[in-house]
Coordinates of C-alpha atoms and ligand atoms in Angstrom, one line a residue:
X6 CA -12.2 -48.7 -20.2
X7 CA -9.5 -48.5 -17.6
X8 CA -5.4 -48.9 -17.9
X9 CA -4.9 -51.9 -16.0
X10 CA -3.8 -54.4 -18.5
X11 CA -1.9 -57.3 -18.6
X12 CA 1.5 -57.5 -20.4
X13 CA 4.0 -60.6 -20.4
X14 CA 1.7 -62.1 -17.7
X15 CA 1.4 -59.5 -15.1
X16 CA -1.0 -57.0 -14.4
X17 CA 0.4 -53.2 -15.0
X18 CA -0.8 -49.9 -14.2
X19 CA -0.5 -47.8 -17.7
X20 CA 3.7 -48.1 -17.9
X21 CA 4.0 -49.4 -14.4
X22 CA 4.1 -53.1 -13.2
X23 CA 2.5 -53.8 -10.1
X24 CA 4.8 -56.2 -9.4
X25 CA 7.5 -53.6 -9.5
X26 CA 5.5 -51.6 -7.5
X27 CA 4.7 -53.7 -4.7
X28 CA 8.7 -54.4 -4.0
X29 CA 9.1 -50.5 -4.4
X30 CA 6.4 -49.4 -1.5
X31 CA 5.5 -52.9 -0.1
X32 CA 1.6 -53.8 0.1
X33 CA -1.0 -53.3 0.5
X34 CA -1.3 -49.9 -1.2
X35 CA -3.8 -48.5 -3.4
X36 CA -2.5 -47.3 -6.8
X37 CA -4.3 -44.7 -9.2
X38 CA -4.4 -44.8 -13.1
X39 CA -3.8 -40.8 -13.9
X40 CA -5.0 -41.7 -17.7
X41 CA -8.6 -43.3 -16.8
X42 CA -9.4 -40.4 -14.2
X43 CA -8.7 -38.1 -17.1
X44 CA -10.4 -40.3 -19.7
X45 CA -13.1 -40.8 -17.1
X46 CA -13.5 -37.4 -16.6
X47 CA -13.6 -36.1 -20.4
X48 CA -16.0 -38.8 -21.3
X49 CA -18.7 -37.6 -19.1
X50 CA -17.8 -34.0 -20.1
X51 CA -18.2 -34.7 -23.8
X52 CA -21.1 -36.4 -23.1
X53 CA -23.0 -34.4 -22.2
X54 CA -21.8 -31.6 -23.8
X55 CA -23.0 -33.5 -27.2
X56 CA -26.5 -32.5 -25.8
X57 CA -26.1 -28.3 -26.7
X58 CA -29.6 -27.9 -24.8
X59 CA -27.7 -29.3 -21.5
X60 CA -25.7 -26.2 -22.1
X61 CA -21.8 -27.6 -21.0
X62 CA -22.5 -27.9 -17.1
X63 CA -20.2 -27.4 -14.1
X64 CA -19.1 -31.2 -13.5
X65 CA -18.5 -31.5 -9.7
X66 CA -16.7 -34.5 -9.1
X67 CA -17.7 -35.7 -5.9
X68 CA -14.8 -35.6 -3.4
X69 CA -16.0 -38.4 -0.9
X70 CA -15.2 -41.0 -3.8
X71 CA -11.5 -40.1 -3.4
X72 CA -10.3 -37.1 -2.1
X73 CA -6.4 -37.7 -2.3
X74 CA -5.1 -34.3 -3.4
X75 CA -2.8 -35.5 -6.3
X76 CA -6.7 -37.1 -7.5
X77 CA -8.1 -33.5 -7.1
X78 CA -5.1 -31.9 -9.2
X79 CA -5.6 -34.2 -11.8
X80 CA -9.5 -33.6 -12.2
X81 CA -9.3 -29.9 -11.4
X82 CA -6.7 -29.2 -14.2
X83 CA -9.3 -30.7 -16.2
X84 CA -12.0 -28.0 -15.4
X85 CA -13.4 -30.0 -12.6
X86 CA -15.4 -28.6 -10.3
X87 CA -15.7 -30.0 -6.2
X88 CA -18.9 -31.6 -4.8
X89 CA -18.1 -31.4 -1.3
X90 CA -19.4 -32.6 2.2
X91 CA -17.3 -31.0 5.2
X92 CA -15.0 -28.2 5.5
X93 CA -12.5 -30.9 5.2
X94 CA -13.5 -31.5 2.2
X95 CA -14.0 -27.7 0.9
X96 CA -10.2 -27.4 2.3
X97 CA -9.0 -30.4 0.3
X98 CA -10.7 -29.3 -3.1
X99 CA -9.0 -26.1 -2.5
X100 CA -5.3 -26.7 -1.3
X101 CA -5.9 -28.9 -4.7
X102 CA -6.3 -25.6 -6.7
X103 CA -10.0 -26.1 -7.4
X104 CA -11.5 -22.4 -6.8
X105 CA -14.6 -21.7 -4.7
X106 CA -16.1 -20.6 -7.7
X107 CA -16.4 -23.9 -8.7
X108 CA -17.8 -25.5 -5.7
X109 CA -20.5 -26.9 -4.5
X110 CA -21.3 -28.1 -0.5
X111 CA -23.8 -30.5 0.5
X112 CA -24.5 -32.3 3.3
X113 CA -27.6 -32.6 5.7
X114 CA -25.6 -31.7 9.4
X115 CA -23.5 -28.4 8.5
X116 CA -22.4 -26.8 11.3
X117 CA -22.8 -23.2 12.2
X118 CA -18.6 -23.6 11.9
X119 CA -18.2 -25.4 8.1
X120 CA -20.9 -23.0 7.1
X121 CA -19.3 -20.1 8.2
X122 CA -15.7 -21.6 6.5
X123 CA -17.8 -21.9 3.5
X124 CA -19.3 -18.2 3.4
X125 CA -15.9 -17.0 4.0
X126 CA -13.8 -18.7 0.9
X127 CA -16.8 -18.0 -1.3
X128 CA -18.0 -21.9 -2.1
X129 CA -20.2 -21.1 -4.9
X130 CA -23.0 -22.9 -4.0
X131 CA -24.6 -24.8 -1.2
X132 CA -27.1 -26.8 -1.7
X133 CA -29.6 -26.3 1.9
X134 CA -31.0 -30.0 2.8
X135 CA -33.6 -28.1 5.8
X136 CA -35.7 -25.3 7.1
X137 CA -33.3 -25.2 10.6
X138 CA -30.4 -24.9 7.8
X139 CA -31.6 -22.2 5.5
X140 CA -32.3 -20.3 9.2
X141 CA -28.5 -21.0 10.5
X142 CA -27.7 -20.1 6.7
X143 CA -29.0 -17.1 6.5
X144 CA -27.6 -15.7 10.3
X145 CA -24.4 -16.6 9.3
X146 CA -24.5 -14.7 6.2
X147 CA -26.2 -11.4 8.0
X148 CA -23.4 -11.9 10.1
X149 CA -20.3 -12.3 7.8
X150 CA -21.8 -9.7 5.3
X151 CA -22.3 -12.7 2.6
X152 CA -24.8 -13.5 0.3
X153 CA -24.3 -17.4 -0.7
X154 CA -25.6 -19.1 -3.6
X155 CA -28.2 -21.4 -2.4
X156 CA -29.8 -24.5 -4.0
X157 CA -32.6 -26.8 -2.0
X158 CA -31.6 -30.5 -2.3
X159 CA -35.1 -32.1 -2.9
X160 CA -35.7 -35.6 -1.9
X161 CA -37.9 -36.8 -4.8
X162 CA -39.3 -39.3 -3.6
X163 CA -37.7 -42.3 -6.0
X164 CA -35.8 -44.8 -4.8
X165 CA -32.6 -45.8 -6.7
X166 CA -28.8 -47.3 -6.0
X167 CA -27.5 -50.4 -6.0
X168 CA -27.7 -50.8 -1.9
X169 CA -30.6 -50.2 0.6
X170 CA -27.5 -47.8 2.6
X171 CA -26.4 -45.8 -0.7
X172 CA -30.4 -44.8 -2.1
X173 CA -30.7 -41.2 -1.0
X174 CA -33.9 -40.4 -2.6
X175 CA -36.5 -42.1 -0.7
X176 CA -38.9 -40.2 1.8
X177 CA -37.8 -42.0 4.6
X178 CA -33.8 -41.5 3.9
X179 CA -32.2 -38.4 6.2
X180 CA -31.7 -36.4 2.6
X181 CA -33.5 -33.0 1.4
X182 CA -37.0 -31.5 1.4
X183 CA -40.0 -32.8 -0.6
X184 CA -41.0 -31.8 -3.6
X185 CA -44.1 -29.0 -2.0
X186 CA -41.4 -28.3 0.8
X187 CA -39.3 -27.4 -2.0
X188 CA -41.5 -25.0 -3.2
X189 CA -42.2 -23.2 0.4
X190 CA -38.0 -23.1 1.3
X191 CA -36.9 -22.1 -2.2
X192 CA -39.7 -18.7 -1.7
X193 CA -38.4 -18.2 1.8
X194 CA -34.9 -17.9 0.3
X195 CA -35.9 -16.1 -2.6
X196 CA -37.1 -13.7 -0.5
X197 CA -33.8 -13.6 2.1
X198 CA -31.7 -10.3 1.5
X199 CA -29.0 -12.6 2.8
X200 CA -29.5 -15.6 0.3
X201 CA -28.6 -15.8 -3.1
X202 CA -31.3 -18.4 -4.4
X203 CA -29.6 -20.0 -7.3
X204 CA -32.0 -22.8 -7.7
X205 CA -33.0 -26.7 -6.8
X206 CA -31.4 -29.9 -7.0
X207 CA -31.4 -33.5 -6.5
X208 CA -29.5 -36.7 -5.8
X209 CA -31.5 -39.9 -5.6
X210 CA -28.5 -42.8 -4.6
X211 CA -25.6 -43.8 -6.1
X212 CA -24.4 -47.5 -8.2
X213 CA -27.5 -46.7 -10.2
X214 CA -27.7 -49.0 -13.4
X215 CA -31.2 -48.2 -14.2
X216 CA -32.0 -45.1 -16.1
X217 CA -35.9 -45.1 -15.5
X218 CA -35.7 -44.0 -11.6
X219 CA -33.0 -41.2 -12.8
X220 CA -35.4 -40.3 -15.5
X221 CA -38.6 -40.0 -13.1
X222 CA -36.6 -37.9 -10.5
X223 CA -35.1 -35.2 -13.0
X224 CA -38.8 -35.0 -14.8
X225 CA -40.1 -34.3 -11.2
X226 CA -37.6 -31.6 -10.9
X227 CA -38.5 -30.2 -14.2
X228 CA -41.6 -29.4 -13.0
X229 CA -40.8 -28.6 -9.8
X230 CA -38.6 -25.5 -11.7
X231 CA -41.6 -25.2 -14.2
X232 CA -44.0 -24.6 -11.2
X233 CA -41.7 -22.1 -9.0
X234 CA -40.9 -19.8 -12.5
X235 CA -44.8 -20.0 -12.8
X236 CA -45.0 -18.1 -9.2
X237 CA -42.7 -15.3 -10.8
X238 CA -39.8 -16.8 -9.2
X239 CA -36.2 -17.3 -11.1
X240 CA -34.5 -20.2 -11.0
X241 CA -31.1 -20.5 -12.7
X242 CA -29.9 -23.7 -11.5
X243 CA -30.5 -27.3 -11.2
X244 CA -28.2 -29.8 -9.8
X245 CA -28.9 -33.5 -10.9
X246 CA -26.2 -35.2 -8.7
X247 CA -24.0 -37.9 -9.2
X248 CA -25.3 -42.0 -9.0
X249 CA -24.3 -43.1 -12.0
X250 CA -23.1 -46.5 -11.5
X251 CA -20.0 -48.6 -12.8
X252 CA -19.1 -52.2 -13.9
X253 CA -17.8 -54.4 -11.2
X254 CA -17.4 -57.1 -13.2
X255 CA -20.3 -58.9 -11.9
X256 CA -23.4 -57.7 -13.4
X257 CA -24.2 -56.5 -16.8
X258 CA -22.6 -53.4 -18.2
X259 CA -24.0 -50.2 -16.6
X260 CA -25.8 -47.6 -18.4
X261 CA -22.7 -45.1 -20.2
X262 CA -21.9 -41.3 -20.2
X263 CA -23.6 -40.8 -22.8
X264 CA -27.1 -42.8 -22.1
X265 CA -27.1 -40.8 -18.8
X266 CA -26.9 -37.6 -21.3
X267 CA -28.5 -38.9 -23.5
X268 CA -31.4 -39.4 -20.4
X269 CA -30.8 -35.8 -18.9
X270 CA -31.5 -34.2 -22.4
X271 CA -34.8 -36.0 -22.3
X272 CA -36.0 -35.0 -19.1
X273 CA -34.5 -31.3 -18.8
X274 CA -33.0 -30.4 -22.2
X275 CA -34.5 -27.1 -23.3
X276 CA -35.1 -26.0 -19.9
X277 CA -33.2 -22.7 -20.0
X278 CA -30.8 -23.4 -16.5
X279 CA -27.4 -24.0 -15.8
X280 CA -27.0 -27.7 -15.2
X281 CA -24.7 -29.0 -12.6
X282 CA -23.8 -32.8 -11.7
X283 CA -21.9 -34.4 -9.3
X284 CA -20.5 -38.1 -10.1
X285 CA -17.8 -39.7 -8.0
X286 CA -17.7 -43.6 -8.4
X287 CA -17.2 -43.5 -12.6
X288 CA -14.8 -41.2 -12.1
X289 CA -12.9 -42.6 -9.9
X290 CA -13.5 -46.4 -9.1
X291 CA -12.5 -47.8 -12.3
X292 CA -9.2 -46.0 -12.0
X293 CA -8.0 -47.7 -8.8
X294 CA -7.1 -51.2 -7.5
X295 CA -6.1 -52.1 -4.4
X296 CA -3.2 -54.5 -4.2
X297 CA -2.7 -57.1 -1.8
X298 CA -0.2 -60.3 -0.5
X299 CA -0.9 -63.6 -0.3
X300 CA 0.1 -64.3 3.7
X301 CA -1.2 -67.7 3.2
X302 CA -3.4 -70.2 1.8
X303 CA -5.1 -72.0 4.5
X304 CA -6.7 -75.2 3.3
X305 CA -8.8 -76.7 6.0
X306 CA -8.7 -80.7 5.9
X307 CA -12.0 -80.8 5.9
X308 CA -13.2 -78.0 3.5
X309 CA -12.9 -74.5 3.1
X310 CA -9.8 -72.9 1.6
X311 CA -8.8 -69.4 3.2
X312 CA -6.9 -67.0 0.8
X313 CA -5.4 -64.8 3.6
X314 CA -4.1 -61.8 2.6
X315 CA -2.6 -58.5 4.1
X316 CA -5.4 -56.4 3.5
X317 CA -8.2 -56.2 5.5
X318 CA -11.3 -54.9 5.8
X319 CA -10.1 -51.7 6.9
X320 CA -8.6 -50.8 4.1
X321 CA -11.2 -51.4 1.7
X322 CA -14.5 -51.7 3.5
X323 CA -17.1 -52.4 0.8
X324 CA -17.6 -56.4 0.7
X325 CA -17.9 -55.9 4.8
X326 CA -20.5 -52.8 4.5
X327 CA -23.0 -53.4 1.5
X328 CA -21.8 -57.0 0.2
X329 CA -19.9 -55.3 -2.4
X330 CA -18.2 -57.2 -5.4
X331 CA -15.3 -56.6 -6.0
X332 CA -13.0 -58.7 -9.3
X333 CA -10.1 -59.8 -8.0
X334 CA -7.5 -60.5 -10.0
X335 CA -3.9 -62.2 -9.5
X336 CA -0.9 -59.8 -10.4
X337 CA 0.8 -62.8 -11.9
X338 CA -1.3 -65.1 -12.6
X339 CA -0.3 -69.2 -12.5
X340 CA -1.7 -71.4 -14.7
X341 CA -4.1 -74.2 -13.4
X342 CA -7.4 -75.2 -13.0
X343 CA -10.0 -72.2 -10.8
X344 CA -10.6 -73.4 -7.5
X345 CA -13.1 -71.7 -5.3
X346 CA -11.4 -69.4 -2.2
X347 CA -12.7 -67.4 1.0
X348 CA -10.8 -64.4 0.1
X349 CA -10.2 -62.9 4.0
X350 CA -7.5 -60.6 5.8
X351 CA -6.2 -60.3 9.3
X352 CA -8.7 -58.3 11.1
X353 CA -10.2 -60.1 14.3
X354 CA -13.7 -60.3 12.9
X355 CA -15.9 -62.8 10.7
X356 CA -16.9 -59.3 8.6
X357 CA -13.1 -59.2 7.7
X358 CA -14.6 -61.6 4.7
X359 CA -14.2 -60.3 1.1
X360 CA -15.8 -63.3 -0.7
X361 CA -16.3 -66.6 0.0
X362 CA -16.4 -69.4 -3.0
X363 CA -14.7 -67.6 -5.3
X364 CA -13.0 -69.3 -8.2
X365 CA -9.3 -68.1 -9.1
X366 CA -6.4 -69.4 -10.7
X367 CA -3.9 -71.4 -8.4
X368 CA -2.2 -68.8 -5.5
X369 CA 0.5 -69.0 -3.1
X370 CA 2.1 -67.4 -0.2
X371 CA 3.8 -64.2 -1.1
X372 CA 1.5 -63.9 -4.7
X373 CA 0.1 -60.0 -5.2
X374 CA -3.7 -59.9 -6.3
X375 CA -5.7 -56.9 -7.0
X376 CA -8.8 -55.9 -6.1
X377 CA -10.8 -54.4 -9.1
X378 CA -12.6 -51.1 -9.3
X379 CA -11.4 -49.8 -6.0
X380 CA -10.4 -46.4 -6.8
X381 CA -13.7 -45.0 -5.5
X382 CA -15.0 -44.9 -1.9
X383 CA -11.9 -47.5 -1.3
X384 CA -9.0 -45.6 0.3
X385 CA -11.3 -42.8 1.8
X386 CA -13.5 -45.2 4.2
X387 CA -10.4 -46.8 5.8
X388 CA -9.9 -46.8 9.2
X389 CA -6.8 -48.0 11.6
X390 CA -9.2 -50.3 13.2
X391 CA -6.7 -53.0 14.5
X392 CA -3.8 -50.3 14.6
X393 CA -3.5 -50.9 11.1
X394 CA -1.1 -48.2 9.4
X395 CA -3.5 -46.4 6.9
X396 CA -2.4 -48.3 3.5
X397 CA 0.0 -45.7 0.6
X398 CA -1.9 -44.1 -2.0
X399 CA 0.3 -43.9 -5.3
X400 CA -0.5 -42.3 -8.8
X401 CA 1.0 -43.3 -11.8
X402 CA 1.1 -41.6 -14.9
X403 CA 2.9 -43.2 -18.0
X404 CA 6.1 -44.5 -16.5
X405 CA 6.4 -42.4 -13.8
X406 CA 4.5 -42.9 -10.5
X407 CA 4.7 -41.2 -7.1
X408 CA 3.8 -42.1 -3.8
X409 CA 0.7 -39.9 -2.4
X410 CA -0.1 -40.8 0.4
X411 CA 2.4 -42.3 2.5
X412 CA 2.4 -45.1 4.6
X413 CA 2.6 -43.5 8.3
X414 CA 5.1 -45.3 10.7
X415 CA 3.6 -46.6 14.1
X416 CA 5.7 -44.4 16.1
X417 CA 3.9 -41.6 14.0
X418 CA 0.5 -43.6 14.3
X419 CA 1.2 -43.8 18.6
X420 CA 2.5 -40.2 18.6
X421 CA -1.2 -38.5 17.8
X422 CA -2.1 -40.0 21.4
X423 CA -0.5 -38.3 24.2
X424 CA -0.5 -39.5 27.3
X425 CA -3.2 -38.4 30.1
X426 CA -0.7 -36.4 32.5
X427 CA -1.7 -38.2 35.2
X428 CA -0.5 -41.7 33.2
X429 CA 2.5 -40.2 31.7
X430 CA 4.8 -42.3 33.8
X431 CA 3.6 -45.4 32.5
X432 CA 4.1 -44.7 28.7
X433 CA 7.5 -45.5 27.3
X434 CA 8.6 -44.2 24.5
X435 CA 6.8 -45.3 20.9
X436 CA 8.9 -47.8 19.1
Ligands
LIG15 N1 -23.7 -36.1 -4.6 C1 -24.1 -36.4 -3.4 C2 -25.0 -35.4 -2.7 C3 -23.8 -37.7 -2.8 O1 -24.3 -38.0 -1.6 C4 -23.0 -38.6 -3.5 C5 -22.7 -39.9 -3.0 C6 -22.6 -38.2 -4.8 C7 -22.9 -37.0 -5.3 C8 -21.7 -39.1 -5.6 O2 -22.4 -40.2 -6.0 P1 -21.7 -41.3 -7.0 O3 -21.6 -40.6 -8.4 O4 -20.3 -41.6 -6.5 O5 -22.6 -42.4 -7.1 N2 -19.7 -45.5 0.1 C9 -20.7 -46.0 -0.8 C10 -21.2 -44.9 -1.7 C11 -21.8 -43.7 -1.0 C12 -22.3 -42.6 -1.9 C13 -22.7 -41.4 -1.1 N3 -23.1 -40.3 -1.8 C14 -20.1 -47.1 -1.6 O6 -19.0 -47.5 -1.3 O7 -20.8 -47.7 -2.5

């Protein structure tokens, strides 16, 4: 469930027309739905806290899917916790007022620098994807008189997600340690005076809408946990990950919240350790769209019809990278028969395709649509490619909506490049 809705013919964000909103900040800009990040958010929470043997878990919402800092707030207020991938990222969940306490840092390529950033705010776990890392890991600590909690991502060996370049848990993907590596690391960190070792964790892909490869992974990590208490060693943690997919209007309804619990309690319930997860995308995709203007339709005489808008595949990149569907949907929709329409924006490349054939209700020049289900892994992949201003950001809750992420001007966009001294005298000033 989401709060875009149609009322009196237009499409609306909670109390806020997107009509309204497009003359207020121009397009395209992405808008947020406060309520469905919070609803989003308590439903996986309850969830899973139905199952008392899951033991109400640390719910690290995984930054990457959108890391706007007004998006944090509004989880972290909830009692989300931060997966996290860079310092960037560590910064972000902080300046948001997530504490350290509360998370997590993964990522295969740490450097020597984010790891130290990390020792030093106290980031309360991270989870070590290598032997090289748990190495670095445990200098750095020596050094900086730390002793982090550590978890050892396992790659388990199942593959899952709903594109070959999002499934994480295969043996030939870049991710974790297997399964008897696993076993070897985590009693090397056990043993580290300068390691904590928390325990082991997991995360096999993400758009997952089958529960069986989730299911097969978490059992191997049961026994994984089973086998290294039966060596005398203690493991209080397991992290399960995130992956949980979401409907994109296209395929049938995704397993919900509380099948994945419902899952989890199956194939870990019982097992005495503090759980932690880390979903993004049904947090956050379903409570985002991406609105856009119709430039113009461009009906070839002999065939195709162009819908060519002003967004582009640098601002949302998904149909471009992994063929993604996305619903889109006309802010105002006119009444007519569905006609079928290469949805495309301005970017100088044949990949700047959204969809071709589609079939949508009669459009026009200057018409808003929306594209669906963009609120995750939408606004954080986009580039300037083209010298394209980065697209606003704006959250709206009830009536009220701010801007949070402005639009940057171009002389702000030319600025960040000064000039080679030696070609100084040919720049002019930004306009
Ligand atoms: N934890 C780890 C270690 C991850 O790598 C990811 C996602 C998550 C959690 C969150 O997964 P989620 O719950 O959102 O499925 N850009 C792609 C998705 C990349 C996902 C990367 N890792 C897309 O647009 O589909």
């Amino acid at each position: 469930m989401n709060h875009f809705d149609y009322k009196d013919d237009a499409l609306w964000c909670e109390g806020v027309s997107l009509t309204a909103l497009a003359e207020a900040v121009g397009t395209p800009f992405y808008v947020y739905s406060s309520a469905t990040l919070e609803r989003h958010y308590r439903v996986f929470r309850e969830a899973l806290d139905h199952f008392p043997r899951l033991g109400g878990p640390l719910i690290a919402y995984a930054v990457k899917a959108n890391s706007n800092l007004s998006v944090l707030a509004t989880l972290g207020r909830l009692g989300a916790g931060a997966d996290t991938v860079s310092e960037g990222e560590i910064r972000r969940a902080l300046a948001a007022g997530i504490p350290a306490a509360r998370i997590v840092y993964s990522g295969v390529g740490k450097t020597a620098a984010e790891l130290a950033f990390a020792l030093k705010v106290g980031v309360d776990q991270i989870n070590v994807e290598s032997e090289p890392e748990l190495a670095l890991l445990s200098t750095l600590a020596g050094e900086h008189g730390a002793r982090p909690g550590v978890v050892i991502r396992v790659n388990p060996d199942v593959g899952a997600g709903g594109h070959a370049k999002i499934s994480t848990g295969t043996r030939e993907s870049k991710f974790g340690v297997s399964l008897a590596e696993a076993e070897r690391l985590y009693a090397l960190a056990a043993g580290d005076r300068h390691i904590k070792a928390l325990g082991v964790g997991c995360h096999i892909g993400s758009q997952i809408t089958d529960m069986a490869p989730l299911s097969r992974a978490f059992g191997l990590m049961r026994g994984l946990v089973e086998r290294l208490r039966g060596k005398g060693l203690s493991i209080e943690r397991l992290d399960l990950g995130g992956g949980l997919g979401v409907p994109y209007f296209n395929q049938p309804d995704p397993p919900t919240p509380a099948d994945f619990a419902a899952m989890a309690d199956a194939a870990v319930g019982g097992l005495n350790v503090e759980l932690a997860f880390e979903p993004g995308r049904v947090i956050a995709a379903n409570a985002g769209v991406l609105v856009a203007r119709v430039i113009h339709v461009h009906q070839r005489p002999e065939g195709r019809r162009f819908l060519v808008l002003d967004a582009a595949m640098n601002d949302l990149i998904r149909p471009a990278m992994y063929d993604a569907y996305h619903d889109i949907r006309p802010v105002a929709p006119r009444s007519g028969p569905l006609e079928p329409y290469d949805v495309v924006g301005p970017v100088c490349e044949t990949g700047d395709t959204f969809t071709r054939d589609r079939l949508l209700p009669p459009l026009e020049s200057g018409d808003l649509v929306a594209f669906m289900s963009a609120g995750a892994y939408g606004a954080v992949m986009s580039s300037e490619y083209n010298t394209r201003p980065l697209i606003p950001e704006v959250l709206v809750k009830g009536d009220d909506w701010a801007v949070v992420r402005p639009r940057p001007s171009y002389q702000a966009m030319l600025s960040r490049e000064p000039a080679a001294p030696w070609l100084s005298s040919s720049f002019t000033a930004a306009t």
